PDB file of C-alpha atoms in Angstrom:
ATOM      1  CA  MET B   1       0.000   0.000   0.000  1.00  0.00           C
ATOM      2  CA  VAL B   2       2.907   2.318   0.755  1.00  0.00           C
ATOM      3  CA  SER B   3       4.319   1.762  -2.716  1.00  0.00           C
ATOM      4  CA  LEU B   4       0.970   2.732  -4.258  1.00  0.00           C
ATOM      5  CA  ILE B   5       0.913   6.022  -2.349  1.00  0.00           C
ATOM      6  CA  LEU B   6       4.526   6.736  -3.294  1.00  0.00           C
ATOM      7  CA  ILE B   7       3.788   6.049  -6.961  1.00  0.00           C
ATOM      8  CA  LEU B   8       0.873   8.486  -6.941  1.00  0.00           C
ATOM      9  CA  LEU B   9       2.813  11.223  -5.126  1.00  0.00           C
ATOM     10  CA  THR B  10       5.951  10.898  -7.239  1.00  0.00           C
ATOM     11  CA  SER B  11       3.926  10.953 -10.446  1.00  0.00           C
ATOM     12  CA  LEU B  12       2.427  14.286  -9.387  1.00  0.00           C
ATOM     13  CA  PHE B  13       5.853  15.580  -8.355  1.00  0.00           C
ATOM     14  CA  PHE B  14       7.507  14.585 -11.647  1.00  0.00           C
ATOM     15  CA  MET B  15       4.624  16.146 -13.540  1.00  0.00           C
ATOM     16  CA  GLY B  16       5.505  19.393 -11.742  1.00  0.00           C
ATOM     17  CA  VAL B  17       9.203  18.949 -12.563  1.00  0.00           C
ATOM     18  CA  VAL B  18       8.433  18.505 -16.267  1.00  0.00           C
ATOM     19  CA  ILE B  19       6.158  21.560 -16.375  1.00  0.00           C
ATOM     20  CA  ARG B  20       8.714  23.651 -14.463  1.00  0.00           C
ATOM     21  CA  THR B  21      11.575  22.542 -16.751  1.00  0.00           C
ATOM     22  CA  LYS B  22       9.587  23.312 -19.889  1.00  0.00           C
ATOM     23  CA  SER B  23       8.689  26.783 -18.619  1.00  0.00           C
ATOM     24  CA  ILE B  24      12.302  27.585 -17.673  1.00  0.00           C
ATOM     25  CA  ALA B  25      13.516  26.336 -21.066  1.00  0.00           C
ATOM     26  CA  SER B  26      11.094  28.688 -22.795  1.00  0.00           C
ATOM     27  CA  GLY B  27      12.235  31.669 -20.698  1.00  0.00           C
ATOM     28  CA  ARG B  28       9.279  31.851 -18.292  1.00  0.00           C
ATOM     29  CA  LYS B  29       9.151  31.429 -14.528  1.00  0.00           C
ATOM     30  CA  GLY B  30       6.275  28.934 -14.505  1.00  0.00           C
ATOM     31  CA  PRO B  31       4.483  27.274 -11.588  1.00  0.00           C
ATOM     32  CA  GLY B  32       6.229  25.586  -8.688  1.00  0.00           C
ATOM     33  CA  MET B  33       7.064  21.884  -8.716  1.00  0.00           C
ATOM     34  CA  PHE B  34       4.350  21.098  -6.163  1.00  0.00           C
ATOM     35  CA  GLN B  35       1.611  22.922  -8.084  1.00  0.00           C
ATOM     36  CA  PRO B  36      -0.058  19.711  -9.405  1.00  0.00           C
ATOM     37  CA  MET B  37      -0.406  18.446  -5.810  1.00  0.00           C
ATOM     38  CA  LYS B  38      -1.879  21.762  -4.693  1.00  0.00           C
ATOM     39  CA  ASP B  39      -4.320  21.663  -7.611  1.00  0.00           C
ATOM     40  CA  ILE B  40      -5.463  18.144  -6.733  1.00  0.00           C
ATOM     41  CA  PHE B  41      -6.051  19.042  -3.068  1.00  0.00           C
ATOM     42  CA  ARG B  42      -7.891  22.231  -4.030  1.00  0.00           C
ATOM     43  CA  LEU B  43     -10.138  20.371  -6.466  1.00  0.00           C
ATOM     44  CA  TRP B  44     -10.961  17.696  -3.870  1.00  0.00           C
ATOM     45  CA  LYS B  45     -12.155  20.403  -1.459  1.00  0.00           C
ATOM     46  CA  LYS B  46     -14.563  21.900  -3.978  1.00  0.00           C
ATOM     47  CA  GLY B  47     -18.190  20.867  -3.883  1.00  0.00           C
ATOM     48  CA  SER B  48     -20.227  19.510  -6.749  1.00  0.00           C
ATOM     49  CA  VAL B  49     -22.571  21.778  -8.674  1.00  0.00           C
ATOM     50  CA  TYR B  50     -25.340  20.042 -10.604  1.00  0.00           C
ATOM     51  CA  SER B  51     -28.200  21.403 -12.626  1.00  0.00           C
ATOM     52  CA  ARG B  52     -31.727  20.458 -11.593  1.00  0.00           C
ATOM     53  CA  THR B  53     -32.165  18.684 -14.921  1.00  0.00           C
ATOM     54  CA  THR B  54     -29.218  16.271 -14.599  1.00  0.00           C
ATOM     55  CA  THR B  55     -29.905  12.569 -14.394  1.00  0.00           C
ATOM     56  CA  PHE B  56     -28.673   9.965 -11.941  1.00  0.00           C
ATOM     57  CA  ILE B  57     -26.176   8.659 -14.514  1.00  0.00           C
ATOM     58  CA  PHE B  58     -24.545  12.082 -14.825  1.00  0.00           C
ATOM     59  CA  ARG B  59     -24.111  12.336 -11.061  1.00  0.00           C
ATOM     60  CA  ILE B  60     -22.646   8.866 -10.557  1.00  0.00           C
ATOM     61  CA  ALA B  61     -20.358   8.753 -13.637  1.00  0.00           C
ATOM     62  CA  PRO B  62     -17.289  10.366 -11.947  1.00  0.00           C
ATOM     63  CA  THR B  63     -17.486   7.858  -9.096  1.00  0.00           C
ATOM     64  CA  ILE B  64     -17.685   4.924 -11.499  1.00  0.00           C
ATOM     65  CA  TYR B  65     -14.757   6.262 -13.522  1.00  0.00           C
ATOM     66  CA  PHE B  66     -12.562   6.866 -10.461  1.00  0.00           C
ATOM     67  CA  SER B  67     -13.343   3.463  -8.958  1.00  0.00           C
ATOM     68  CA  SER B  68     -12.552   1.672 -12.236  1.00  0.00           C
ATOM     69  CA  VAL B  69      -9.166   3.409 -12.425  1.00  0.00           C
ATOM     70  CA  LEU B  70      -8.413   2.457  -8.808  1.00  0.00           C
ATOM     71  CA  MET B  71      -9.348  -1.171  -9.478  1.00  0.00           C
ATOM     72  CA  ALA B  72      -6.972  -1.229 -12.446  1.00  0.00           C
ATOM     73  CA  ILE B  73      -4.173   0.224 -10.289  1.00  0.00           C
ATOM     74  CA  PHE B  74      -4.819  -2.372  -7.564  1.00  0.00           C
ATOM     75  CA  MET B  75      -4.344  -5.200 -10.097  1.00  0.00           C
ATOM     76  CA  VAL B  76      -0.902  -4.014 -11.253  1.00  0.00           C
ATOM     77  CA  PRO B  77       2.028  -5.630  -9.384  1.00  0.00           C
ATOM     78  CA  HIS B  78       4.382  -3.215  -7.619  1.00  0.00           C
ATOM     79  CA  GLY B  79       7.989  -4.383  -7.580  1.00  0.00           C
ATOM     80  CA  ASN B  80       8.288  -7.872  -6.095  1.00  0.00           C
ATOM     81  CA  ASN B  81       4.848  -7.654  -4.487  1.00  0.00           C
ATOM     82  CA  PRO B  82       1.774  -8.921  -6.300  1.00  0.00           C
ATOM     83  CA  GLY B  83      -1.074  -6.515  -6.915  1.00  0.00           C
ATOM     84  CA  LEU B  84      -3.451  -5.879  -4.033  1.00  0.00           C
ATOM     85  CA  ILE B  85      -6.087  -7.717  -6.060  1.00  0.00           C
ATOM     86  CA  SER B  86      -4.531 -10.691  -7.820  1.00  0.00           C
ATOM     87  CA  PHE B  87      -5.925 -13.831  -9.359  1.00  0.00           C
TER      88      PHE B  87
END
């Protein structure tokens, strides 16, 4: 489980490194290296805004998408350890 958390955090960190390097190479200051992490935390704090005419499918689709991605991540082996869900 620790390796999964480290993979997620380092992917966000390296995304920030790439964006920062590209902005410096083009002569701009650019965002900080931890900006993707700050963006994720800020977006998780925001509430959902739905129209009165939206259906149940529209409201539950993000949850289904996120859970399917997590299930796929849990099936991937990490190093010498098997995936959290393995057959």
